[in-house]
Amino acid sequence: MSVPLAPPRRLVELSIDGETIAVPEGETILTACETAGKDIPTLCYGDTLTPKNACRVCVVELEGARVLAPACSRKVEAGMVVKTDSERARHSRKLVLELLASSVDLSTTPRAAEWLESYGAEPERFGPAAAPAAIGERDKLHAGAHELPSGEAAATVHQPPKVDNELYVRDYAKCILCYKCVDACGEQWQNTFAIGVAGRGFDARISTEHNNPLPDSACVYCGNCIEVCPTGALSFKSEFDRRAEGSWDESRQTQTTTICTYCGVGCNVTLHVQDNEIVKVTSPHENPVTHGNLCIKGRFGFQHVQNRRRD
């Protein structure tokens, strides 16, 4: 039996911060930078999703180009000269981080504090944060009804978390509108289309159809939106509760990858265990079967393991 193989891709040479490297044709600048050992900040980028170019923290400077280019989506070209740490690129990243941190809770965003310090970002220069919105207040906003801010405080998306089911929590005070959850729920993976973007401008937010509670929406609780969320805006209820009580500690957690036993597909699941309890389940993104995606059983069907017999 013959196995068809794709033709090999030719190598493209480019310069990154003065170093010449060769990467396969069709790769992105971000991949080339990783090959060269360059650390580029990313938020909206997902290795299992089509780049959305939403957050703009991965921008780099290209010699001869008028504007900065998003490294996550721009393909490499022969002879391209890339500057990852130029003054122009650093200034852009600094401003993006300042705007995000002034309006969004980045406390659970991996490496956010490191980037804010590295780029000298000062989100407090926009003024004190405005008072959080009451629960459901932002969901009632309509396009065209936005009131101009007074400028006395920095507008924020802060609001109480939405806890309307026992599986996962939506804490939109941490949402940066990267659209990764929308893409994972939509045509790129799940094809459920339970969530989308409502509103316009600063009033834009992730919402179910007609803002229904999650149990009344089209959500099938696959949790693939949680898998791709970069800020913790979507999290397991078990993680949310542990963080609230102060017992969540990733340094004490172990990860074990095994095979889901619910059906014969053979999905790989990674069990995150703390204090001898499974606290959440993820899936390896490089797995050819799941690419990080699971169903409700694989993602959330672990509670029965915790029901240990007590004599």
PDB file of C-alpha atoms in Angstrom:
ATOM      1  CA  MET A   1       0.000   0.000   0.000  1.00  0.00           C
ATOM      2  CA  SER A   2       1.461   3.335  -1.042  1.00  0.00           C
ATOM      3  CA  VAL A   3       1.159   6.423   1.126  1.00  0.00           C
ATOM      4  CA  PRO A   4       0.961   9.724  -0.812  1.00  0.00           C
ATOM      5  CA  LEU A   5       3.425  12.308   0.421  1.00  0.00           C
ATOM      6  CA  ALA A   6       3.362  16.033  -0.169  1.00  0.00           C
ATOM      7  CA  PRO A   7       6.259  17.391  -2.200  1.00  0.00           C
ATOM      8  CA  PRO A   8       9.020  18.929  -0.095  1.00  0.00           C
ATOM      9  CA  ARG A   9       8.876  22.668   0.328  1.00  0.00           C
ATOM     10  CA  ARG A  10      11.840  24.739  -0.746  1.00  0.00           C
ATOM     11  CA  LEU A  11      13.694  26.714   1.888  1.00  0.00           C
ATOM     12  CA  VAL A  12      13.462  30.493   1.999  1.00  0.00           C
ATOM     13  CA  GLU A  13      16.294  32.573   3.406  1.00  0.00           C
ATOM     14  CA  LEU A  14      15.580  35.739   5.375  1.00  0.00           C
ATOM     15  CA  SER A  15      17.306  37.934   7.923  1.00  0.00           C
ATOM     16  CA  ILE A  16      15.997  38.226  11.479  1.00  0.00           C
ATOM     17  CA  ASP A  17      17.764  40.787  13.643  1.00  0.00           C
ATOM     18  CA  GLY A  18      20.875  40.461  11.507  1.00  0.00           C
ATOM     19  CA  GLU A  19      20.906  36.650  11.525  1.00  0.00           C
ATOM     20  CA  THR A  20      20.286  34.761   8.282  1.00  0.00           C
ATOM     21  CA  ILE A  21      18.063  31.721   8.669  1.00  0.00           C
ATOM     22  CA  ALA A  22      16.289  29.344   6.293  1.00  0.00           C
ATOM     23  CA  VAL A  23      12.707  28.141   6.842  1.00  0.00           C
ATOM     24  CA  PRO A  24      10.263  26.258   4.603  1.00  0.00           C
ATOM     25  CA  GLU A  25       8.308  28.354   2.130  1.00  0.00           C
ATOM     26  CA  GLY A  26       4.855  29.280   3.415  1.00  0.00           C
ATOM     27  CA  GLU A  27       5.840  29.525   7.074  1.00  0.00           C
ATOM     28  CA  THR A  28       4.999  32.658   9.051  1.00  0.00           C
ATOM     29  CA  ILE A  29       7.428  35.189  10.436  1.00  0.00           C
ATOM     30  CA  LEU A  30       6.428  34.013  13.912  1.00  0.00           C
ATOM     31  CA  THR A  31       7.495  30.460  13.123  1.00  0.00           C
ATOM     32  CA  ALA A  32      10.741  31.760  11.645  1.00  0.00           C
ATOM     33  CA  CYS A  33      11.375  33.814  14.780  1.00  0.00           C
ATOM     34  CA  GLU A  34      10.799  30.745  16.948  1.00  0.00           C
ATOM     35  CA  THR A  35      13.276  28.854  14.781  1.00  0.00           C
ATOM     36  CA  ALA A  36      15.797  31.649  15.352  1.00  0.00           C
ATOM     37  CA  GLY A  37      15.156  31.594  19.100  1.00  0.00           C
ATOM     38  CA  LYS A  38      13.421  34.973  19.165  1.00  0.00           C
ATOM     39  CA  ASP A  39      10.743  35.491  21.801  1.00  0.00           C
ATOM     40  CA  ILE A  40       7.755  37.293  20.251  1.00  0.00           C
ATOM     41  CA  PRO A  41       4.758  38.104  22.504  1.00  0.00           C
ATOM     42  CA  THR A  42       1.427  36.741  21.284  1.00  0.00           C
ATOM     43  CA  LEU A  43      -2.134  36.806  22.613  1.00  0.00           C
ATOM     44  CA  CYS A  44      -4.650  36.188  19.825  1.00  0.00           C
ATOM     45  CA  TYR A  45      -2.446  33.658  18.039  1.00  0.00           C
ATOM     46  CA  GLY A  46      -3.498  30.016  18.306  1.00  0.00           C
ATOM     47  CA  ASP A  47      -1.477  27.154  16.894  1.00  0.00           C
ATOM     48  CA  THR A  48      -4.667  25.287  15.907  1.00  0.00           C
ATOM     49  CA  LEU A  49      -6.548  28.287  14.477  1.00  0.00           C
ATOM     50  CA  THR A  50      -6.278  30.597  11.475  1.00  0.00           C
ATOM     51  CA  PRO A  51      -4.608  33.856  12.614  1.00  0.00           C
ATOM     52  CA  LYS A  52      -7.071  36.667  13.296  1.00  0.00           C
ATOM     53  CA  ASN A  53      -4.578  39.552  13.616  1.00  0.00           C
ATOM     54  CA  ALA A  54      -6.626  41.002  16.460  1.00  0.00           C
ATOM     55  CA  CYS A  55      -4.252  41.771  19.338  1.00  0.00           C
ATOM     56  CA  ARG A  56      -1.268  43.211  17.390  1.00  0.00           C
ATOM     57  CA  VAL A  57       1.307  42.507  20.107  1.00  0.00           C
ATOM     58  CA  CYS A  58       3.345  40.302  17.754  1.00  0.00           C
ATOM     59  CA  VAL A  59       4.089  43.051  15.216  1.00  0.00           C
ATOM     60  CA  VAL A  60       7.594  43.284  13.774  1.00  0.00           C
ATOM     61  CA  GLU A  61       9.303  45.803  11.512  1.00  0.00           C
ATOM     62  CA  LEU A  62      10.084  44.837   7.921  1.00  0.00           C
ATOM     63  CA  GLU A  63      12.749  46.728   6.037  1.00  0.00           C
ATOM     64  CA  GLY A  64      11.113  48.762   3.275  1.00  0.00           C
ATOM     65  CA  ALA A  65       7.565  48.249   4.572  1.00  0.00           C
ATOM     66  CA  ARG A  66       5.344  51.213   5.405  1.00  0.00           C
ATOM     67  CA  VAL A  67       3.577  49.566   8.352  1.00  0.00           C
ATOM     68  CA  LEU A  68       4.440  47.004  11.005  1.00  0.00           C
ATOM     69  CA  ALA A  69       3.521  43.432  10.131  1.00  0.00           C
ATOM     70  CA  PRO A  70       1.776  40.864  12.360  1.00  0.00           C
ATOM     71  CA  ALA A  71       4.301  38.045  12.719  1.00  0.00           C
ATOM     72  CA  CYS A  72       1.578  35.448  13.369  1.00  0.00           C
ATOM     73  CA  SER A  73       0.095  35.684   9.860  1.00  0.00           C
ATOM     74  CA  ARG A  74       2.634  37.326   7.536  1.00  0.00           C
ATOM     75  CA  LYS A  75       4.353  34.695   5.400  1.00  0.00           C
ATOM     76  CA  VAL A  76       8.115  34.757   4.977  1.00  0.00           C
ATOM     77  CA  GLU A  77       9.617  35.933   1.694  1.00  0.00           C
ATOM     78  CA  ALA A  78      13.069  35.408   0.257  1.00  0.00           C
ATOM     79  CA  GLY A  79      15.400  38.237   1.216  1.00  0.00           C
ATOM     80  CA  MET A  80      13.013  39.616   3.851  1.00  0.00           C
ATOM     81  CA  VAL A  81      14.745  41.666   6.567  1.00  0.00           C
ATOM     82  CA  VAL A  82      12.916  41.433   9.897  1.00  0.00           C
ATOM     83  CA  LYS A  83      13.544  43.512  13.015  1.00  0.00           C
ATOM     84  CA  THR A  84      11.792  42.023  16.037  1.00  0.00           C
ATOM     85  CA  ASP A  85      13.024  44.434  18.696  1.00  0.00           C
ATOM     86  CA  SER A  86      13.255  47.779  16.919  1.00  0.00           C
ATOM     87  CA  GLU A  87      12.195  50.977  18.675  1.00  0.00           C
ATOM     88  CA  ARG A  88       9.142  51.198  16.432  1.00  0.00           C
ATOM     89  CA  ALA A  89       8.007  47.624  17.176  1.00  0.00           C
ATOM     90  CA  ARG A  90       8.606  48.012  20.913  1.00  0.00           C
ATOM     91  CA  HIS A  91       6.656  51.288  21.026  1.00  0.00           C
ATOM     92  CA  SER A  92       3.691  49.663  19.268  1.00  0.00           C
ATOM     93  CA  ARG A  93       3.671  46.681  21.617  1.00  0.00           C
ATOM     94  CA  LYS A  94       3.951  48.962  24.621  1.00  0.00           C
ATOM     95  CA  LEU A  95       0.899  50.976  23.559  1.00  0.00           C
ATOM     96  CA  VAL A  96      -1.164  47.867  22.829  1.00  0.00           C
ATOM     97  CA  LEU A  97      -0.308  46.396  26.228  1.00  0.00           C
ATOM     98  CA  GLU A  98      -1.141  49.698  27.941  1.00  0.00           C
ATOM     99  CA  LEU A  99      -4.538  49.909  26.269  1.00  0.00           C
ATOM    100  CA  LEU A 100      -5.336  46.292  27.115  1.00  0.00           C
ATOM    101  CA  ALA A 101      -4.174  46.472  30.718  1.00  0.00           C
ATOM    102  CA  SER A 102      -6.073  49.724  31.317  1.00  0.00           C
ATOM    103  CA  SER A 103      -9.382  48.168  30.299  1.00  0.00           C
ATOM    104  CA  VAL A 104      -9.052  44.397  30.866  1.00  0.00           C
ATOM    105  CA  ASP A 105      -8.078  42.236  33.831  1.00  0.00           C
ATOM    106  CA  LEU A 106      -4.854  40.529  32.701  1.00  0.00           C
ATOM    107  CA  SER A 107      -4.142  38.913  36.075  1.00  0.00           C
ATOM    108  CA  THR A 108      -4.516  35.363  34.716  1.00  0.00           C
ATOM    109  CA  THR A 109      -2.967  36.022  31.301  1.00  0.00           C
ATOM    110  CA  PRO A 110       0.281  34.037  31.070  1.00  0.00           C
ATOM    111  CA  ARG A 111       3.351  36.301  30.852  1.00  0.00           C
ATOM    112  CA  ALA A 112       1.283  39.522  30.787  1.00  0.00           C
ATOM    113  CA  ALA A 113       3.042  40.967  33.838  1.00  0.00           C
ATOM    114  CA  GLU A 114       6.416  40.078  32.308  1.00  0.00           C
ATOM    115  CA  TRP A 115       5.581  41.845  29.044  1.00  0.00           C
ATOM    116  CA  LEU A 116       4.226  44.936  30.788  1.00  0.00           C
ATOM    117  CA  GLU A 117       7.504  45.280  32.652  1.00  0.00           C
ATOM    118  CA  SER A 118       9.684  44.396  29.665  1.00  0.00           C
ATOM    119  CA  TYR A 119       8.129  47.057  27.432  1.00  0.00           C
ATOM    120  CA  GLY A 120       7.781  49.666  30.160  1.00  0.00           C
ATOM    121  CA  ALA A 121       4.020  49.813  29.736  1.00  0.00           C
ATOM    122  CA  GLU A 122       2.173  52.241  32.006  1.00  0.00           C
ATOM    123  CA  PRO A 123      -1.573  51.524  31.768  1.00  0.00           C
ATOM    124  CA  GLU A 124      -2.200  53.765  34.783  1.00  0.00           C
ATOM    125  CA  ARG A 125      -1.402  56.840  32.661  1.00  0.00           C
ATOM    126  CA  PHE A 126      -4.928  56.607  31.231  1.00  0.00           C
ATOM    127  CA  GLY A 127      -6.295  57.345  34.681  1.00  0.00           C
ATOM    128  CA  PRO A 128      -8.016  55.266  37.363  1.00  0.00           C
ATOM    129  CA  ALA A 129     -10.225  52.433  36.179  1.00  0.00           C
ATOM    130  CA  ALA A 130     -13.911  53.181  35.806  1.00  0.00           C
ATOM    131  CA  ALA A 131     -16.339  51.406  38.106  1.00  0.00           C
ATOM    132  CA  PRO A 132     -17.201  47.841  37.032  1.00  0.00           C
ATOM    133  CA  ALA A 133     -20.467  47.370  35.187  1.00  0.00           C
ATOM    134  CA  ALA A 134     -23.329  45.609  36.954  1.00  0.00           C
ATOM    135  CA  ILE A 135     -24.000  42.055  35.845  1.00  0.00           C
ATOM    136  CA  GLY A 136     -25.849  42.050  32.533  1.00  0.00           C
ATOM    137  CA  GLU A 137     -25.324  45.784  31.952  1.00  0.00           C
ATOM    138  CA  ARG A 138     -22.901  45.428  29.046  1.00  0.00           C
ATOM    139  CA  ASP A 139     -25.131  42.772  27.466  1.00  0.00           C
ATOM    140  CA  LYS A 140     -27.897  45.349  27.031  1.00  0.00           C
ATOM    141  CA  LEU A 141     -25.759  47.801  25.048  1.00  0.00           C
ATOM    142  CA  HIS A 142     -26.772  48.484  21.442  1.00  0.00           C
ATOM    143  CA  ALA A 143     -24.725  49.780  18.542  1.00  0.00           C
ATOM    144  CA  GLY A 144     -24.995  53.540  18.275  1.00  0.00           C
ATOM    145  CA  ALA A 145     -26.071  54.016  21.876  1.00  0.00           C
ATOM    146  CA  HIS A 146     -22.568  54.418  23.272  1.00  0.00           C
ATOM    147  CA  GLU A 147     -22.034  57.459  25.478  1.00  0.00           C
ATOM    148  CA  LEU A 148     -18.796  59.376  25.166  1.00  0.00           C
ATOM    149  CA  PRO A 149     -16.612  58.886  28.242  1.00  0.00           C
ATOM    150  CA  SER A 150     -15.852  61.869  30.450  1.00  0.00           C
ATOM    151  CA  GLY A 151     -12.124  61.167  30.386  1.00  0.00           C
ATOM    152  CA  GLU A 152     -11.920  61.202  34.174  1.00  0.00           C
ATOM    153  CA  ALA A 153     -11.395  57.426  34.299  1.00  0.00           C
ATOM    154  CA  ALA A 154     -10.185  54.695  31.973  1.00  0.00           C
ATOM    155  CA  ALA A 155     -13.100  52.791  30.463  1.00  0.00           C
ATOM    156  CA  THR A 156     -13.027  49.099  31.339  1.00  0.00           C
ATOM    157  CA  VAL A 157     -14.874  45.899  30.510  1.00  0.00           C
ATOM    158  CA  HIS A 158     -14.885  44.861  34.173  1.00  0.00           C
ATOM    159  CA  GLN A 159     -18.048  43.052  35.243  1.00  0.00           C
ATOM    160  CA  PRO A 160     -19.009  40.134  37.506  1.00  0.00           C
ATOM    161  CA  PRO A 161     -18.243  36.618  36.204  1.00  0.00           C
ATOM    162  CA  LYS A 162     -21.104  34.655  34.647  1.00  0.00           C
ATOM    163  CA  VAL A 163     -21.615  31.440  36.602  1.00  0.00           C
ATOM    164  CA  ASP A 164     -24.683  29.759  35.127  1.00  0.00           C
ATOM    165  CA  ASN A 165     -23.572  26.125  34.908  1.00  0.00           C
ATOM    166  CA  GLU A 166     -21.401  23.636  36.771  1.00  0.00           C
ATOM    167  CA  LEU A 167     -18.803  23.092  34.034  1.00  0.00           C
ATOM    168  CA  TYR A 168     -17.200  26.407  33.121  1.00  0.00           C
ATOM    169  CA  VAL A 169     -17.273  30.098  33.960  1.00  0.00           C
ATOM    170  CA  ARG A 170     -17.294  33.135  31.659  1.00  0.00           C
ATOM    171  CA  ASP A 171     -15.335  35.986  33.213  1.00  0.00           C
ATOM    172  CA  TYR A 172     -15.555  38.634  30.497  1.00  0.00           C
ATOM    173  CA  ALA A 173     -13.668  41.178  32.609  1.00  0.00           C
ATOM    174  CA  LYS A 174     -10.648  39.266  31.264  1.00  0.00           C
ATOM    175  CA  CYS A 175     -11.781  39.119  27.613  1.00  0.00           C
ATOM    176  CA  ILE A 176      -9.539  40.858  25.043  1.00  0.00           C
ATOM    177  CA  LEU A 177     -11.801  40.061  22.055  1.00  0.00           C
ATOM    178  CA  CYS A 178      -9.241  37.849  20.345  1.00  0.00           C
ATOM    179  CA  TYR A 179     -12.081  35.901  18.621  1.00  0.00           C
ATOM    180  CA  LYS A 180     -10.368  32.554  19.294  1.00  0.00           C
ATOM    181  CA  CYS A 181     -13.387  31.179  21.169  1.00  0.00           C
ATOM    182  CA  VAL A 182     -15.699  32.268  18.335  1.00  0.00           C
ATOM    183  CA  ASP A 183     -13.513  30.533  15.742  1.00  0.00           C
ATOM    184  CA  ALA A 184     -13.181  27.348  17.821  1.00  0.00           C
ATOM    185  CA  CYS A 185     -16.955  27.210  18.340  1.00  0.00           C
ATOM    186  CA  GLY A 186     -17.620  28.088  14.704  1.00  0.00           C
ATOM    187  CA  GLU A 187     -16.431  26.903  11.321  1.00  0.00           C
ATOM    188  CA  GLN A 188     -12.839  26.191  12.247  1.00  0.00           C
ATOM    189  CA  TRP A 189     -13.600  23.345  14.652  1.00  0.00           C
ATOM    190  CA  GLN A 190     -16.886  22.680  16.443  1.00  0.00           C
ATOM    191  CA  ASN A 191     -19.398  24.164  13.967  1.00  0.00           C
ATOM    192  CA  THR A 192     -21.851  24.801  16.789  1.00  0.00           C
ATOM    193  CA  PHE A 193     -21.896  28.604  16.405  1.00  0.00           C
ATOM    194  CA  ALA A 194     -23.172  29.046  19.952  1.00  0.00           C
ATOM    195  CA  ILE A 195     -21.273  32.304  20.460  1.00  0.00           C
ATOM    196  CA  GLY A 196     -20.423  35.362  18.427  1.00  0.00           C
ATOM    197  CA  VAL A 197     -19.517  39.027  18.778  1.00  0.00           C
ATOM    198  CA  ALA A 198     -22.253  41.481  19.731  1.00  0.00           C
ATOM    199  CA  GLY A 199     -22.046  45.258  19.844  1.00  0.00           C
ATOM    200  CA  ARG A 200     -19.611  47.633  18.208  1.00  0.00           C
ATOM    201  CA  GLY A 201     -16.515  49.551  19.241  1.00  0.00           C
ATOM    202  CA  PHE A 202     -15.741  49.503  22.950  1.00  0.00           C
ATOM    203  CA  ASP A 203     -19.173  47.950  23.559  1.00  0.00           C
ATOM    204  CA  ALA A 204     -18.261  44.837  21.564  1.00  0.00           C
ATOM    205  CA  ARG A 205     -18.405  41.636  23.593  1.00  0.00           C
ATOM    206  CA  ILE A 206     -18.686  37.866  23.226  1.00  0.00           C
ATOM    207  CA  SER A 207     -22.283  36.714  23.550  1.00  0.00           C
ATOM    208  CA  THR A 208     -24.625  33.801  23.021  1.00  0.00           C
ATOM    209  CA  GLU A 209     -27.522  34.200  20.608  1.00  0.00           C
ATOM    210  CA  HIS A 210     -29.924  36.806  22.035  1.00  0.00           C
ATOM    211  CA  ASN A 211     -27.729  36.780  25.168  1.00  0.00           C
ATOM    212  CA  ASN A 212     -29.376  33.599  26.436  1.00  0.00           C
ATOM    213  CA  PRO A 213     -27.924  31.889  29.520  1.00  0.00           C
ATOM    214  CA  LEU A 214     -25.402  29.260  28.486  1.00  0.00           C
ATOM    215  CA  PRO A 215     -27.667  26.290  29.378  1.00  0.00           C
ATOM    216  CA  ASP A 216     -30.367  27.727  27.093  1.00  0.00           C
ATOM    217  CA  SER A 217     -27.989  28.394  24.196  1.00  0.00           C
ATOM    218  CA  ALA A 218     -26.682  26.140  21.429  1.00  0.00           C
ATOM    219  CA  CYS A 219     -23.555  25.360  23.495  1.00  0.00           C
ATOM    220  CA  VAL A 220     -22.697  21.638  23.586  1.00  0.00           C
ATOM    221  CA  TYR A 221     -20.116  22.091  26.366  1.00  0.00           C
ATOM    222  CA  CYS A 222     -17.192  20.741  24.372  1.00  0.00           C
ATOM    223  CA  GLY A 223     -14.972  23.252  26.153  1.00  0.00           C
ATOM    224  CA  ASN A 224     -12.896  23.905  23.043  1.00  0.00           C
ATOM    225  CA  CYS A 225     -13.363  27.621  23.659  1.00  0.00           C
ATOM    226  CA  ILE A 226     -11.665  27.199  27.037  1.00  0.00           C
ATOM    227  CA  GLU A 227      -8.783  25.381  25.352  1.00  0.00           C
ATOM    228  CA  VAL A 228      -7.932  28.355  23.144  1.00  0.00           C
ATOM    229  CA  CYS A 229      -8.731  31.255  25.517  1.00  0.00           C
ATOM    230  CA  PRO A 230      -5.446  33.108  26.200  1.00  0.00           C
ATOM    231  CA  THR A 231      -6.476  35.160  29.232  1.00  0.00           C
ATOM    232  CA  GLY A 232      -8.567  32.971  31.531  1.00  0.00           C
ATOM    233  CA  ALA A 233     -11.799  34.677  30.523  1.00  0.00           C
ATOM    234  CA  LEU A 234     -13.110  31.132  30.067  1.00  0.00           C
ATOM    235  CA  SER A 235     -12.125  28.608  32.713  1.00  0.00           C
ATOM    236  CA  PHE A 236     -13.182  25.349  34.311  1.00  0.00           C
ATOM    237  CA  LYS A 237     -15.552  25.836  37.248  1.00  0.00           C
ATOM    238  CA  SER A 238     -13.101  23.771  39.289  1.00  0.00           C
ATOM    239  CA  GLU A 239     -10.276  26.199  38.465  1.00  0.00           C
ATOM    240  CA  PHE A 240     -12.465  29.250  39.074  1.00  0.00           C
ATOM    241  CA  ASP A 241     -13.532  27.972  42.509  1.00  0.00           C
ATOM    242  CA  ARG A 242      -9.969  27.108  43.531  1.00  0.00           C
ATOM    243  CA  ARG A 243      -8.708  30.517  42.441  1.00  0.00           C
ATOM    244  CA  ALA A 244     -11.496  32.175  44.449  1.00  0.00           C
ATOM    245  CA  GLU A 245     -10.500  30.296  47.597  1.00  0.00           C
ATOM    246  CA  GLY A 246      -6.780  30.804  46.925  1.00  0.00           C
ATOM    247  CA  SER A 247      -5.877  27.125  46.545  1.00  0.00           C
ATOM    248  CA  TRP A 248      -5.121  27.071  42.803  1.00  0.00           C
ATOM    249  CA  ASP A 249      -1.392  26.358  42.401  1.00  0.00           C
ATOM    250  CA  GLU A 250      -0.064  25.242  39.026  1.00  0.00           C
ATOM    251  CA  SER A 251       3.375  24.615  40.508  1.00  0.00           C
ATOM    252  CA  ARG A 252       1.884  21.744  42.524  1.00  0.00           C
ATOM    253  CA  GLN A 253       0.020  20.244  39.588  1.00  0.00           C
ATOM    254  CA  THR A 254       1.100  17.224  37.569  1.00  0.00           C
ATOM    255  CA  GLN A 255       0.062  16.487  33.990  1.00  0.00           C
ATOM    256  CA  THR A 256      -0.556  13.011  32.648  1.00  0.00           C
ATOM    257  CA  THR A 257      -1.602  12.361  29.051  1.00  0.00           C
ATOM    258  CA  THR A 258      -3.736   9.301  28.440  1.00  0.00           C
ATOM    259  CA  ILE A 259      -6.477   8.090  26.082  1.00  0.00           C
ATOM    260  CA  CYS A 260     -10.117   8.967  26.657  1.00  0.00           C
ATOM    261  CA  THR A 261     -12.124   5.816  27.387  1.00  0.00           C
ATOM    262  CA  TYR A 262     -15.597   7.057  26.491  1.00  0.00           C
ATOM    263  CA  CYS A 263     -15.598   5.986  22.829  1.00  0.00           C
ATOM    264  CA  GLY A 264     -13.410   4.445  20.159  1.00  0.00           C
ATOM    265  CA  VAL A 265     -12.104   7.643  18.542  1.00  0.00           C
ATOM    266  CA  GLY A 266      -8.966   7.569  20.660  1.00  0.00           C
ATOM    267  CA  CYS A 267      -8.704  11.190  21.742  1.00  0.00           C
ATOM    268  CA  ASN A 268      -5.723  12.073  23.897  1.00  0.00           C
ATOM    269  CA  VAL A 269      -6.546  13.825  27.169  1.00  0.00           C
ATOM    270  CA  THR A 270      -4.115  15.487  29.548  1.00  0.00           C
ATOM    271  CA  LEU A 271      -5.202  15.278  33.173  1.00  0.00           C
ATOM    272  CA  HIS A 272      -4.133  18.177  35.389  1.00  0.00           C
ATOM    273  CA  VAL A 273      -3.962  16.883  38.962  1.00  0.00           C
ATOM    274  CA  GLN A 274      -3.553  18.839  42.189  1.00  0.00           C
ATOM    275  CA  ASP A 275      -3.882  17.414  45.704  1.00  0.00           C
ATOM    276  CA  ASN A 276      -4.756  14.022  44.200  1.00  0.00           C
ATOM    277  CA  GLU A 277      -7.752  15.479  42.339  1.00  0.00           C
ATOM    278  CA  ILE A 278      -8.265  16.178  38.636  1.00  0.00           C
ATOM    279  CA  VAL A 279      -8.762  19.927  38.395  1.00  0.00           C
ATOM    280  CA  LYS A 280      -9.057  20.263  34.617  1.00  0.00           C
ATOM    281  CA  VAL A 281      -8.545  18.392  31.340  1.00  0.00           C
ATOM    282  CA  THR A 282      -6.815  19.592  28.193  1.00  0.00           C
ATOM    283  CA  SER A 283      -5.714  17.844  25.004  1.00  0.00           C
ATOM    284  CA  PRO A 284      -2.353  17.972  23.164  1.00  0.00           C
ATOM    285  CA  HIS A 285      -2.532  20.369  20.221  1.00  0.00           C
ATOM    286  CA  GLU A 286      -0.105  18.294  18.168  1.00  0.00           C
ATOM    287  CA  ASN A 287      -2.301  15.188  18.414  1.00  0.00           C
ATOM    288  CA  PRO A 288      -3.442  14.225  14.862  1.00  0.00           C
ATOM    289  CA  VAL A 289      -6.819  13.010  16.135  1.00  0.00           C
ATOM    290  CA  THR A 290      -7.992  15.919  18.276  1.00  0.00           C
ATOM    291  CA  HIS A 291      -5.675  18.886  17.608  1.00  0.00           C
ATOM    292  CA  GLY A 292      -6.526  19.999  21.142  1.00  0.00           C
ATOM    293  CA  ASN A 293     -10.281  19.544  20.757  1.00  0.00           C
ATOM    294  CA  LEU A 294     -12.544  17.278  22.810  1.00  0.00           C
ATOM    295  CA  CYS A 295     -16.244  16.621  23.413  1.00  0.00           C
ATOM    296  CA  ILE A 296     -18.136  17.201  26.653  1.00  0.00           C
ATOM    297  CA  LYS A 297     -17.263  13.722  27.938  1.00  0.00           C
ATOM    298  CA  GLY A 298     -13.564  14.019  27.281  1.00  0.00           C
ATOM    299  CA  ARG A 299     -13.340  17.580  28.613  1.00  0.00           C
ATOM    300  CA  PHE A 300     -15.615  17.431  31.645  1.00  0.00           C
ATOM    301  CA  GLY A 301     -16.453  13.781  32.289  1.00  0.00           C
ATOM    302  CA  PHE A 302     -13.896  13.210  35.012  1.00  0.00           C
ATOM    303  CA  GLN A 303     -15.952  13.904  38.140  1.00  0.00           C
ATOM    304  CA  HIS A 304     -16.732  10.227  38.725  1.00  0.00           C
ATOM    305  CA  VAL A 305     -13.021   9.604  39.308  1.00  0.00           C
ATOM    306  CA  GLN A 306     -13.157  11.885  42.337  1.00  0.00           C
ATOM    307  CA  ASN A 307     -15.951   9.915  43.993  1.00  0.00           C
ATOM    308  CA  ARG A 308     -13.628   7.679  45.995  1.00  0.00           C
ATOM    309  CA  ARG A 309     -15.196   5.195  48.320  1.00  0.00           C
ATOM    310  CA  ARG A 310     -15.050   6.171  51.991  1.00  0.00           C
ATOM    311  CA  ASP A 311     -15.399   3.355  54.509  1.00  0.00           C
TER     312      ASP A 311
END
